[in-house]
Structures are given as structure tokens and as C-alpha cells.
Short mmCIF file of C-alpha atoms and ligand atoms in Angstrom, two decimals:
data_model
loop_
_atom_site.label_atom_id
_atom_site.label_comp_id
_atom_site.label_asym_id
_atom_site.label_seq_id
_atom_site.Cartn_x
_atom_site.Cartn_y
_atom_site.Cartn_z
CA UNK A 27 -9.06 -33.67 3.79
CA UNK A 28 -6.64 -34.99 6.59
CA UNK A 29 -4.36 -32.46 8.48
CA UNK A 30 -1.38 -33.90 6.47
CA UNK A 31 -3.23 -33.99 3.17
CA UNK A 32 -0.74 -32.05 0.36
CA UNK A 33 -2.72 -31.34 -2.52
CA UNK A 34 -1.09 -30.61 -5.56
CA UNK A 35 -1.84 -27.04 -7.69
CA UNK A 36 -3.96 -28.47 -9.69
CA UNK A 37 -5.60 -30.27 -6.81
CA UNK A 38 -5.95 -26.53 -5.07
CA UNK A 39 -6.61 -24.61 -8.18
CA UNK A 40 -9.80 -27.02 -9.22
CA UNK A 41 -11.72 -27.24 -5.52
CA UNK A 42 -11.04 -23.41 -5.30
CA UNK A 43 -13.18 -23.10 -8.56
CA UNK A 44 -15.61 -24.61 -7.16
CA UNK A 45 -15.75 -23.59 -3.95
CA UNK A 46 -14.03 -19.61 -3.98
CA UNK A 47 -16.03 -16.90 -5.26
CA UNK A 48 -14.49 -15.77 -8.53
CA UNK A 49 -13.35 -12.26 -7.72
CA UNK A 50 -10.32 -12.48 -8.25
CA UNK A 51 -8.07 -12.96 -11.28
CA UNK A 52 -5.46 -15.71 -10.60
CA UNK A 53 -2.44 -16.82 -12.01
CA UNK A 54 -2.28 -21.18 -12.16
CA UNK A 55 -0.40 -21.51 -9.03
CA UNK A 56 -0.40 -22.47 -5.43
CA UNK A 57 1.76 -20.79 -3.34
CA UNK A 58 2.67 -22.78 -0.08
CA UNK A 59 5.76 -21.68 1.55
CA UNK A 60 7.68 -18.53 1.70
CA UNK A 61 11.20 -16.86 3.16
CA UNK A 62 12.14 -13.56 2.67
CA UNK A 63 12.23 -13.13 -1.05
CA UNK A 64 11.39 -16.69 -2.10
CA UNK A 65 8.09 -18.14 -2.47
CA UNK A 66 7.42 -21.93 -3.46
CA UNK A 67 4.28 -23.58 -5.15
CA UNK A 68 2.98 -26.81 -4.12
CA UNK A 69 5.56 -28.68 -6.51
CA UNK A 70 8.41 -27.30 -5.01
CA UNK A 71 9.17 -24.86 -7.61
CA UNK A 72 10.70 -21.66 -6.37
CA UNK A 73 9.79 -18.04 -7.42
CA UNK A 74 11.86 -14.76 -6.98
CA UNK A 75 9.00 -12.41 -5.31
CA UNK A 76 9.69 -8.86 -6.73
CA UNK A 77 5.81 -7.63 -5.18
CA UNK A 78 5.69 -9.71 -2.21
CA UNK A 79 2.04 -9.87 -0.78
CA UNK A 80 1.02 -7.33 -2.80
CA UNK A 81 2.92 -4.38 -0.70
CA UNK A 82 2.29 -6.04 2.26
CA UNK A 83 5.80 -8.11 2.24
CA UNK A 84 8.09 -4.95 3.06
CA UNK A 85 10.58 -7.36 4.67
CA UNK A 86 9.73 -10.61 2.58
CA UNK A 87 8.08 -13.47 3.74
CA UNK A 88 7.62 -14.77 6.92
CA UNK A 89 10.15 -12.36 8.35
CA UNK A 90 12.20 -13.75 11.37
CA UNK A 91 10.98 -11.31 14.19
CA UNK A 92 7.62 -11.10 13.15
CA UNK A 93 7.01 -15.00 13.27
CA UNK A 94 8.29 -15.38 16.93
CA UNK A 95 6.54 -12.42 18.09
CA UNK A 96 3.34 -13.45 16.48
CA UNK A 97 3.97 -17.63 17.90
CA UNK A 98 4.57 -15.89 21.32
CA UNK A 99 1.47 -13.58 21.31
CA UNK A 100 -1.11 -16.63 19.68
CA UNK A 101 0.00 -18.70 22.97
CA UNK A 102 -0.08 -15.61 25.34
CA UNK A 103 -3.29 -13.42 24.47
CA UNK A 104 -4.73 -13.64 20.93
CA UNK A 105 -8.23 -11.28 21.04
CA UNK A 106 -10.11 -8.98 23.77
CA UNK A 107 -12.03 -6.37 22.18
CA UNK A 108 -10.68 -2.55 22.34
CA UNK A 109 -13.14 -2.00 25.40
CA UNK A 110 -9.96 -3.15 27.32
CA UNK A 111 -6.38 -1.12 26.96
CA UNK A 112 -3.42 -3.53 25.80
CA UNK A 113 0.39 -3.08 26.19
CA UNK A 114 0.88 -4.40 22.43
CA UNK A 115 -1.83 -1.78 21.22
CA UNK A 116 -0.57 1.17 23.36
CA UNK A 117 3.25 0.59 21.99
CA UNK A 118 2.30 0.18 18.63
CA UNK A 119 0.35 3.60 18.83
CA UNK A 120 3.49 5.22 20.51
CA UNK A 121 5.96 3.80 18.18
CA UNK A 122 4.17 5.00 15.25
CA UNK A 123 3.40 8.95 16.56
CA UNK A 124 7.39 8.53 17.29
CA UNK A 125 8.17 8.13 13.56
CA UNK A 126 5.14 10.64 12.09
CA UNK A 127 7.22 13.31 13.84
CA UNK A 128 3.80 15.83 14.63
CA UNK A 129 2.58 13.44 17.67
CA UNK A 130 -0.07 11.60 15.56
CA UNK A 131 -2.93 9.42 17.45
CA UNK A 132 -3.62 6.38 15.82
CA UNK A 133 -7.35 4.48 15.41
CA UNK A 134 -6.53 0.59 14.57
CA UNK A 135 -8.59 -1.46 12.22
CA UNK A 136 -7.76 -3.88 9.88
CA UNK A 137 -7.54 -2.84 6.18
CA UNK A 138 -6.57 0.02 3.82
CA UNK A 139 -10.29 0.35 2.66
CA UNK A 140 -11.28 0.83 6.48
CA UNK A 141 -8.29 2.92 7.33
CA UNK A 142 -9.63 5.12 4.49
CA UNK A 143 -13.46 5.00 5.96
CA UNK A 144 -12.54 6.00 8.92
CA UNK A 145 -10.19 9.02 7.86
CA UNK A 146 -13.47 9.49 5.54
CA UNK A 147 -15.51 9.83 8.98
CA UNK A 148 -13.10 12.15 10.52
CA UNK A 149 -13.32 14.81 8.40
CA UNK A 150 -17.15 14.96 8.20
CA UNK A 151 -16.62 15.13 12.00
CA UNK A 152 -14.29 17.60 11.72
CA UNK A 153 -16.21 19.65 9.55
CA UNK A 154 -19.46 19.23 10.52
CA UNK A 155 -19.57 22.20 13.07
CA UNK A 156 -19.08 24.34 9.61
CA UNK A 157 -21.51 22.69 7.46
CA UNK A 158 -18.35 21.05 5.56
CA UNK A 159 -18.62 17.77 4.65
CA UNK A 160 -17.15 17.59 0.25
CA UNK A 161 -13.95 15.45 -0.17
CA UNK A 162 -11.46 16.11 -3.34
CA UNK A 163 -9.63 12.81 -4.22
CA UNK A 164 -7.86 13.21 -8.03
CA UNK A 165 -8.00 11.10 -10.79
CA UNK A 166 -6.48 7.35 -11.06
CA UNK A 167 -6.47 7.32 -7.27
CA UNK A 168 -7.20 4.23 -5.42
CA UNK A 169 -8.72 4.14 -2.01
CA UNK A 170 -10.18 0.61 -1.25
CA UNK A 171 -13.02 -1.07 -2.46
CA UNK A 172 -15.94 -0.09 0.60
CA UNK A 173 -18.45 2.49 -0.22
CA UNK A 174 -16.68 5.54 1.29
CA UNK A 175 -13.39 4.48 -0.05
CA UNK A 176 -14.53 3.21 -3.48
CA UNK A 177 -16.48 6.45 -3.65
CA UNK A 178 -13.25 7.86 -3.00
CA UNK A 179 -11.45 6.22 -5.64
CA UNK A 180 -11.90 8.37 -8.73
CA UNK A 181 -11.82 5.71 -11.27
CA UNK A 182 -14.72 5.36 -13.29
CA UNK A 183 -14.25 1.26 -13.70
CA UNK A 184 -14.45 0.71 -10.13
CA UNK A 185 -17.83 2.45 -9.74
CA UNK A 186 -19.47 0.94 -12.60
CA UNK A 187 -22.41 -0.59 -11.96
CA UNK A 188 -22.16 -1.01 -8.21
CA UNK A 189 -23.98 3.07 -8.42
CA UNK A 190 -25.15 5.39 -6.36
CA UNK A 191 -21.86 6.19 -5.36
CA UNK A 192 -21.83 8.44 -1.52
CA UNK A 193 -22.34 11.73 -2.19
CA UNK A 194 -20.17 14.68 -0.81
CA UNK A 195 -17.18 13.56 -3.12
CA UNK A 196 -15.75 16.00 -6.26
CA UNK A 197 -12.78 14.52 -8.75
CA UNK A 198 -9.34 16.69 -9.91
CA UNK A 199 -7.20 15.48 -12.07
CA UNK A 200 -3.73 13.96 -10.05
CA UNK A 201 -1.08 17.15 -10.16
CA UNK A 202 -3.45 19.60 -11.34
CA UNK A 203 -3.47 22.06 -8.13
CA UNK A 204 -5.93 24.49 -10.00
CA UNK A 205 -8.07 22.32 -10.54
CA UNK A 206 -8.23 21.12 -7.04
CA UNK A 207 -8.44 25.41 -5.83
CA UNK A 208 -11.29 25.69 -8.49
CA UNK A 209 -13.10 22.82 -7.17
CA UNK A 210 -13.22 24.07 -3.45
CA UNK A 211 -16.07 25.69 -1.94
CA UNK A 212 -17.10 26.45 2.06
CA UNK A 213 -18.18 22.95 2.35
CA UNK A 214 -15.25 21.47 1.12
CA UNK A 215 -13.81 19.47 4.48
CA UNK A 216 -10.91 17.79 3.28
CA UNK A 217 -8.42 16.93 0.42
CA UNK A 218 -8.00 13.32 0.73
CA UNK A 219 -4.63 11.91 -1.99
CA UNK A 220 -2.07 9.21 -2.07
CA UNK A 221 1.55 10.75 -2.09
CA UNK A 222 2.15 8.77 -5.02
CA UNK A 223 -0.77 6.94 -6.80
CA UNK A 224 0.11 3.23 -5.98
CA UNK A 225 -2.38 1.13 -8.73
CA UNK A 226 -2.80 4.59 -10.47
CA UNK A 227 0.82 3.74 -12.13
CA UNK A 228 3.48 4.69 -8.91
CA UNK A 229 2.77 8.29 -9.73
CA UNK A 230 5.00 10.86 -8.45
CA UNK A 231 3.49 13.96 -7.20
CA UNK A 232 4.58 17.07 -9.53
CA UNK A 233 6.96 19.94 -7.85
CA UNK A 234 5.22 22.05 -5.23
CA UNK A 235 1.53 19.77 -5.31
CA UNK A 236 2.02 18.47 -1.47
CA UNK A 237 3.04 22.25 -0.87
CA UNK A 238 0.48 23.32 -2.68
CA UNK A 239 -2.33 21.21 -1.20
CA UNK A 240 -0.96 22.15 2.48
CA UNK A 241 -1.68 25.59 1.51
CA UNK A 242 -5.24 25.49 0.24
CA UNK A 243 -5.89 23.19 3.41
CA UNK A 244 -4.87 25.68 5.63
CA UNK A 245 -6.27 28.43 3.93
CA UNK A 246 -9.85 27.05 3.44
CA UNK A 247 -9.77 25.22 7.02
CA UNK A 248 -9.53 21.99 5.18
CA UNK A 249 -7.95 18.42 6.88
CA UNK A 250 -5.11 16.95 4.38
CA UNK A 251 -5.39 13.51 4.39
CA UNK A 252 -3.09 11.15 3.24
CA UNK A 253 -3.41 7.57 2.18
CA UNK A 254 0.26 6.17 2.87
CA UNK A 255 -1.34 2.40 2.90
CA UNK A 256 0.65 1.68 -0.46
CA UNK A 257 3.94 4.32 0.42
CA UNK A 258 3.36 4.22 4.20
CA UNK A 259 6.08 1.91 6.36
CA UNK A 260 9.67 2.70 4.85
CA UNK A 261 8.30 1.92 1.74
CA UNK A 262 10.15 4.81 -0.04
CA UNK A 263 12.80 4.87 2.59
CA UNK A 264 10.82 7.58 4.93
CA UNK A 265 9.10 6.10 7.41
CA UNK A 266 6.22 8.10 5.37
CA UNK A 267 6.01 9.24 2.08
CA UNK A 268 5.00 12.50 2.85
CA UNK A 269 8.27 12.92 4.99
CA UNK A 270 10.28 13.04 1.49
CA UNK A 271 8.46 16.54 1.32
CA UNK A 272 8.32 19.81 3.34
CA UNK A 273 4.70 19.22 4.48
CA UNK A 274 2.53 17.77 7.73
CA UNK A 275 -0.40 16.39 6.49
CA UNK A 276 -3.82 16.83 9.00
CA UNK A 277 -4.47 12.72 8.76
CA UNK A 278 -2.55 9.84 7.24
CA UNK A 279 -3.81 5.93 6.67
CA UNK A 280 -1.82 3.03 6.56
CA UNK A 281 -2.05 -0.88 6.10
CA UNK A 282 -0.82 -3.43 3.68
CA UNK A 283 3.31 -3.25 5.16
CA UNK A 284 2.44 -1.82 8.77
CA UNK A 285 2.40 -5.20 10.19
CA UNK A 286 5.03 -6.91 7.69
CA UNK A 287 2.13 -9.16 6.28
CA UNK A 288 -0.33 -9.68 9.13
CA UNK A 289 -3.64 -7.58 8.58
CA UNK A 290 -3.75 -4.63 10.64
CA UNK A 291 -5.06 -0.61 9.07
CA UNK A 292 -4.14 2.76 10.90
CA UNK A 293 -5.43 5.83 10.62
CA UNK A 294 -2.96 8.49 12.37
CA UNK A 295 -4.64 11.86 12.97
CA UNK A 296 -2.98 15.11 14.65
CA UNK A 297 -3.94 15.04 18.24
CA UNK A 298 -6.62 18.16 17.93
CA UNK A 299 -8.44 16.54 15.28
CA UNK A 300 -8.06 12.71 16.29
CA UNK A 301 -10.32 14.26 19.46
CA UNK A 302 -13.07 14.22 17.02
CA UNK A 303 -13.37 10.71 17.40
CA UNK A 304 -15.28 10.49 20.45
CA UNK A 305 -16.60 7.11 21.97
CA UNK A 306 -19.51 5.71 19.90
CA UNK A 307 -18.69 7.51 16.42
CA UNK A 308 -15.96 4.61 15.25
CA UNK A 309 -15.27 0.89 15.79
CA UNK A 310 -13.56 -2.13 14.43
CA UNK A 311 -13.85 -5.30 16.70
CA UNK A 312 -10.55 -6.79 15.67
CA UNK A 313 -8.47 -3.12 15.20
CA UNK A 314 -5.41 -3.29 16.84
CA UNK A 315 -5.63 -6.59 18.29
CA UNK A 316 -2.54 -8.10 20.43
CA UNK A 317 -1.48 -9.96 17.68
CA UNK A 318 -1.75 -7.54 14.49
CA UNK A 319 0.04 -4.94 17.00
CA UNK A 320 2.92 -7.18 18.12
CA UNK A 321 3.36 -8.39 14.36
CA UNK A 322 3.85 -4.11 13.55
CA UNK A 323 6.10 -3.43 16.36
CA UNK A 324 7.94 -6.36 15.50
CA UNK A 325 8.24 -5.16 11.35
CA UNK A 326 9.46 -1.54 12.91
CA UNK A 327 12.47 -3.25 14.93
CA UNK A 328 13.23 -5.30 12.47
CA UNK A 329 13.60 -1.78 9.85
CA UNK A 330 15.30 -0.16 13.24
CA UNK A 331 17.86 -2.73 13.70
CA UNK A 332 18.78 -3.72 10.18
CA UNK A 333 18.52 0.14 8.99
CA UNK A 334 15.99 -0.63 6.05
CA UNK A 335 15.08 2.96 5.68
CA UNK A 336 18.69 3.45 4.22
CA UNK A 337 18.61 -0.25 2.40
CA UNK A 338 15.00 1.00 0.84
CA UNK A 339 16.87 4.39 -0.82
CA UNK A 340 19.65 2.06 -2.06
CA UNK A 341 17.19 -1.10 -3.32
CA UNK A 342 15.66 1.94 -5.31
CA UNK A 343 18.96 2.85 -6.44
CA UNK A 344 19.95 -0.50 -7.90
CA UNK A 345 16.79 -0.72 -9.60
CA UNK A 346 16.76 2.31 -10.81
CA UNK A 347 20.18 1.17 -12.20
CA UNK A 348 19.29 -1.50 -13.90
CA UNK A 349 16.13 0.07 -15.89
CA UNK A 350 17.95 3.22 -16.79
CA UNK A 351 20.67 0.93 -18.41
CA UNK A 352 17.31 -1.11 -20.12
CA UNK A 353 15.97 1.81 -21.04
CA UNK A 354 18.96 2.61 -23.49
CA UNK A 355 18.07 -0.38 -25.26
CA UNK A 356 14.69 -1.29 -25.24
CA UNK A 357 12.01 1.06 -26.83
CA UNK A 358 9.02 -0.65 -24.93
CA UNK A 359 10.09 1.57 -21.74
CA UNK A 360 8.79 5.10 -21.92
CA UNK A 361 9.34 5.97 -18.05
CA UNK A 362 10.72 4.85 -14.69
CA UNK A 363 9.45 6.33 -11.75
CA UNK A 364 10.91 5.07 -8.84
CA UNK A 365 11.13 6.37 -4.69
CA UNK A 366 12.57 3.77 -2.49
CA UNK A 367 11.30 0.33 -3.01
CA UNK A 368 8.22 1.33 -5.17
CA UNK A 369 9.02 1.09 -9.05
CA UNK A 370 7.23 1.57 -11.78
CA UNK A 371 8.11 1.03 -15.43
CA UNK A 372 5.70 3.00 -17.52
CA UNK A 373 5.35 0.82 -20.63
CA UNK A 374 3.82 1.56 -24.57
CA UNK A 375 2.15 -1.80 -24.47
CA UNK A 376 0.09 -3.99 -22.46
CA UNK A 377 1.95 -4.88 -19.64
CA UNK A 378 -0.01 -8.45 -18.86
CA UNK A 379 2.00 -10.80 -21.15
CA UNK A 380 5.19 -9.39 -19.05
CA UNK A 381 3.76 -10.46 -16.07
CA UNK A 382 3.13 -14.13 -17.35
CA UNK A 383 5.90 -14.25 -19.18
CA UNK A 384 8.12 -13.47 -15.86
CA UNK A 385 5.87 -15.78 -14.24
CA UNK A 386 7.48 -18.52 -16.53
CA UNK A 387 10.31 -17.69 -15.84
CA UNK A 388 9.97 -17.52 -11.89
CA UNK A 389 10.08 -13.97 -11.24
CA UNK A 390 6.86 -12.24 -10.03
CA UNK A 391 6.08 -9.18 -10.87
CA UNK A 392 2.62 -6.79 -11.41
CA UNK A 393 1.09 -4.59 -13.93
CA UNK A 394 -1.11 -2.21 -12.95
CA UNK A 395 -3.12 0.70 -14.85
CA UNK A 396 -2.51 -1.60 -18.08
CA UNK A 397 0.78 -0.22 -19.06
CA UNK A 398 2.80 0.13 -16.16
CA UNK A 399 5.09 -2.79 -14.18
CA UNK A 400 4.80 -1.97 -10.95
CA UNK A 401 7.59 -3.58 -8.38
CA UNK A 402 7.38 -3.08 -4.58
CA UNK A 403 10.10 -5.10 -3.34
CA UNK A 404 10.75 -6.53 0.17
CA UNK A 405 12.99 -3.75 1.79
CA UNK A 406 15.59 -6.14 2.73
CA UNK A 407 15.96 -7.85 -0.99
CA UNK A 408 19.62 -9.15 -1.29
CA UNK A 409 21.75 -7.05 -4.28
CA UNK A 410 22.18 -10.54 -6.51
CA UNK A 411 18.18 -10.80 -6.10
CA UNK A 412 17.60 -7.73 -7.60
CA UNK A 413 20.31 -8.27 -10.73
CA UNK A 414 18.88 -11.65 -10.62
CA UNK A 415 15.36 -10.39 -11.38
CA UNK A 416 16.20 -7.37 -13.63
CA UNK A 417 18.10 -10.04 -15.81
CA UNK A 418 15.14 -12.00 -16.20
CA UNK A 419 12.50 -8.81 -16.64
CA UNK A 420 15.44 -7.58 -19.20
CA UNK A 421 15.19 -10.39 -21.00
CA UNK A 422 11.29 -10.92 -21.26
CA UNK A 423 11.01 -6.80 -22.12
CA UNK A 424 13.52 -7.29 -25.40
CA UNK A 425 11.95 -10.80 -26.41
CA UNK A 426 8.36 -8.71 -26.14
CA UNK A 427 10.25 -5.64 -28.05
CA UNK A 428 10.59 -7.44 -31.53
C1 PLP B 27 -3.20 3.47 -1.66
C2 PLP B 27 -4.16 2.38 -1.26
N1 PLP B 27 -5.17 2.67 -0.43
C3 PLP B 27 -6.04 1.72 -0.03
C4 PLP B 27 -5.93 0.43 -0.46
C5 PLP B 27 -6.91 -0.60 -0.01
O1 PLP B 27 -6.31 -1.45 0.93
P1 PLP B 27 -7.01 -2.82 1.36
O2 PLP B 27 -6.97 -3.72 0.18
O3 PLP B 27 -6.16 -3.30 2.51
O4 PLP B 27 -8.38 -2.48 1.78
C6 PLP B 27 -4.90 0.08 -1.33
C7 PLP B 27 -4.78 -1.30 -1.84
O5 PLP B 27 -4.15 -1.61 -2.80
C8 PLP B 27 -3.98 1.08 -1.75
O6 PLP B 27 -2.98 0.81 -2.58
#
């Protein structure tokens, strides 16, 4: 293939079968092109995104700032390994322990799933000098797909048949706080929980469970870890989830929005226990490289400047909106659980044919955990995008409710 080659979807679609491991489940398109909400295939056609990159589009695609920061870093400095301190690296870090609000150190890497390892590592360091090393993670959580963070992940599916699993990991079910007290002994070093289950179903967290959690943390000398890498970012129009409650947590992760679209994983650790991670226990060659880090601080201006902390409440709001009204009328939808720009619309049927029939239709959209649509909008989605959208899901949800 030339440089100026254009190869059609099918084109795409049929050397990728051939050449792409099958992992993944795909829909029949190419995507080629996209600008804040819009995405376009390789025949032009144009989508409305309503889960842009998979969480990782929190202010569309291609946003403005992050596309001229990353040109000017790829021209300036693209790579030197973390042996070597970087202004790009050393703001990010700042910026970040700004907005946690309890002066959080940040590790850089490049994923959720290593964001989660190495939050995984921490607390066996932490615990180690008191022979605690057990993790509790609840039920319909998802933590990444590497051993420690698969392991993590207590859903049965994910495990099976990739077994033996890493030890030092017990299961409660999400919201149950007894059943997270009952499951703690003196080698228990850490609750480790999403603040609401992303790919679980957008999960709320009942009354008093953050609150709850703190307490057994503190009172068993226990690290609460967080996984923000689905909530993290403004997502829910906090800077972090966890801010929407009256708790600090011990350790939080992020990835997917932190670097609106460019890989880059965090984990952010209180000061006394990021110490733990001394030189030689943790690594990632690319973590926090000039580019991934300019690409982040450029995403937090961008929410700084156009206040899309606020916009995320009131995107939520309009959604919210526009489902309650749906609700009224269409028997298919049993729940909506929304905070900020995540929504999910807990269905009684299969939620795939939805998805497709959306797809048709030009509006994308997931379904995760089966029955439940899942939405994480861009941040900075206009108001007629939204209606736009919510017209079409209306429609497909009544067609599918006959
Ligand atoms: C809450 C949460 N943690 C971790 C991950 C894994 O992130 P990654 O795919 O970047 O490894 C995901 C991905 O969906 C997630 O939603």
C-alpha cells in the first residue's frame, strides 16, 4: 500500500481478518476521521459518537489543544526514558496532586490495567512490614485484563480458563459493606473498588459504602484504593469521583480520559505511602512520556478554560432529562443511573440489538453487562447533540418495545 492509498471498509475490514488477531468483537466499520463529537467511516458517512473512544474521548475527538500540543511536542522531544526528569512529566504530576486535593504523588504508565498493577504492588509494599498482603475487590468490578488486575476483577467470565488466578485476592458483593467487614482479617492490606462500577453496569455506590469503606480502612490499617480510570478526569463533573463524597481515598488510578485520548495510566498515592515505591520496585519505559504528559495537561486546560466540570453536571442533566421523559413511555427501561457524563440505562432485555440498531442509524452507543446502555459522552457535547441522539436511541428503544 502507497502512503495515499484509501481503502474502502470493506477493503480494511477484510485484510484486518486476515492479518489482526481476533480479540476483539467489531462492528462492520472503519472509522477514519474524527472532531469533537463526530466520527466518519471510510465512505464518508458521519456518526454521532455518544461513547467516544471508549471513555477515553472526554472532550471528543481530536480535541483542539491537545492536537497542537501533541504536533509541538512530536517535533520537540518525543521519548527519553524516566531515568531523566522532564518539565512535561513534572507539571502533569503537579497539576494532578492540585486537583486530588490531599497532595497525591503520581507513578505514570500507560494503561488502566497497569495503573491497577501498580496500585496492586503498592499495597503489598505497604503491607508487607505487617505480613498483609489480601486485596477485597466486589463483585461485577472491572480492573483490566493483566494478571494482577484481571485477578482483581471479580467476574467469573474473565477468569475462565486463563486459571490460576494470583492469589492474595477475596470477592464481596458491590454495596454489601458487611460483607466486605466479614471478609477482613490481619492480612487484609487493602480494599481496592471503582466509585461506580464502569462495565459492571455504571453502578452507583449505595449511601454511606465510600464512608463505610474509609472506616474499615482506617480501622484495620488498610490502603483504600480507588480505580477512577472509567470516573477519573471530570468524568462525573469532579475532577474525581470520589470527590462527589466525604472521603480521601489512600490510592487512586486513572487512564482512559487523563490524556483526552492519547495513552497515558496514573496511579496517585498519598505522599506517605507513594514513598513505598522506592527505586527498583516499579517501572514502565514509556510512563509519563513528554508526549502522553503534554497531551494530559493539555485535556486539563482545555476542562479549566471551557469550565467542563460544570458542562459535565449539566450534560448529565439533559440526559437525565431525556430518559426520565422515555422512561414514562417505554417499559424496556427499568433504571437510569446517571453522575455527570456517565449514563447508564438499565434495560429488561438484551441490550446488543440497541447498539446495532443505533449503529444504523448513526448514533454510537455501548451495552455493557448485557442489559445495560452505557453512554460516556465527550464533556463538551453540544445541547442539540444530545436531543439529537436521545431522539434517535428513543426511537430504536420503542421500535424494540413492541
Ligand atoms: C474501571 C476500569 N479500570 C481499568 C480498566 C482497564 O483499562 P485499560 O483498558 O486501559 O487497561 C478499565 C477499562 O475499561 C476500566 O473501566
Amino acid at each position: 500500500m502507497s502512503d495515499t492509498e484509501t481503502l474502502s471498509s470493506q477493503d480494511i475490514i477484510a485484510r484486518a481478518k486476515q492479518y489482526v488477531i481476533g480479540n476483539y468483537t467489531r462492528y462492520p466499520v472503519a472509522l477514519v476521521r474524527g472532531e469533537g463529537s463526530w466520527v466518519w467511516d471510510a465512505e464518508g458517512n458521519r456518526y454521532l459518537d455518544f461513547f467516544p473512544g471508549w471513555g477515553c474521548g472526554i472532550i471528543g475527538h481530536c480535541p483542539p489543544r491537545v492536537v497542537a500540543a501533541v504536533q509541538d511536542q512530536v517535533a520537540t522531544l518525543i521519548h527519553v526514558p524516566n531515568t531523566w526528569y522532564t518539565e512535561p512529566q513534572t507539571l502533569l504530576a503537579e497539576a494532578l496532586s492540585e486537583r486530588t486535593g490531599w497532595g497525591g504523588q503520581s507513578f505514570f504508565c500507560n494503561s488502566g490495567t497497569e495503573a491497577n498493577e501498580a496500585a496492586i504492588k503498592l499495597a503489598r509494599l505497604n503491607g508487607k512490614p505487617k505480613g498483609k498482603y489480601k486485596i477485597v475487590t466486589m463483585t461485577n468490578s472491572f480492573h483490566g485484563r493483566t494478571y494482577g488486575s484481571l485477578t482483581a476483577t471479580a467476574q467469573p467470565k474473565y477468569h475462565a480458563g486463563v486459571e490460576p488466578m494470583l492469589p492474595g485476592f477475596v470477592y464481596a458483593p458491590h454495596g454489601d459493606l458487611d460483607a466486605v467487614a466479614k471478609l477482613i482479617d490481619n492480612e487484609t492490606a487493602a480494599i481496592l473498588l471503582e466509585p461506580i462500577q464502569g462495565e459492571g453496569g455504571v453502578n452507583l455506590p449505595p449511601n454511606g459504602y465510600l464512608e463505610g469503606l474509609r472506616e474499615l480502612c482506617d480501622r484495620h490499617s488498610m490502603l483504600l484504593m480507588l480505580d477512577e480510570v472509567q470516573t477519573g478526569m471530570g468524568r462525573t463533573g469532579k475532577w474525581f469521583a470520589h470527590q462527589h463524597w466525604n472521603i480521601v481515598p489512600d490510592v487512586i488510578t486513572l487512564a482512559k480520559a487523563v490524556a483526552g485520548g492519547i495513552a497515558l495510566g496514573a496511579v496517585i498515592a498519598k505522599p506517605e505511602v507513594a514513598a513505598k515505591l522506592v527505586p527498583g520496585t516499579h517501572a514502565a519505559t514509556f510512563g509519563g512520556n513528554p508526549v502522553a504528559s503534554v497531551a494530559a495537561l493539555a485535556t486539563i486546560a482545555t476542562f479549566d478554560e471551557e469550565n467542563l466540570l460544570e458542562r459535565a453536571t449539566q450534560v448529565g442533566e439533559r440526559f437525565q432529562a431525556h430518559f426520565t421523559a422515555l422512561k414514562a413511555e417505554c417499559p424496556l427501561i427499568q433504571e437510569i443511573r446517571v453522575k455527570g457524563a456517565m449514563i447508564g440505562l438499565q434495560l429488561s432485555v438484551d441490550g446488543s440489538p440497541i447498539v446495532e440498531a443505533c449503529l444504523k442509524r448513526g448514533l454510537l452507543i455501548n451495552c455493557t453487562h448485557k442489559t445495560v446502555i452505557r453512554l460516556l459522552p465527550a464533556v463538551n457535547i453540544e445541547s442539540q447533540q444530545i436531543d439529537d441522539g436521545c431522539a434517535i436511541l428513543r426511537e430504536v428503544l420503542l421500535a424494540h418495545s413492541v
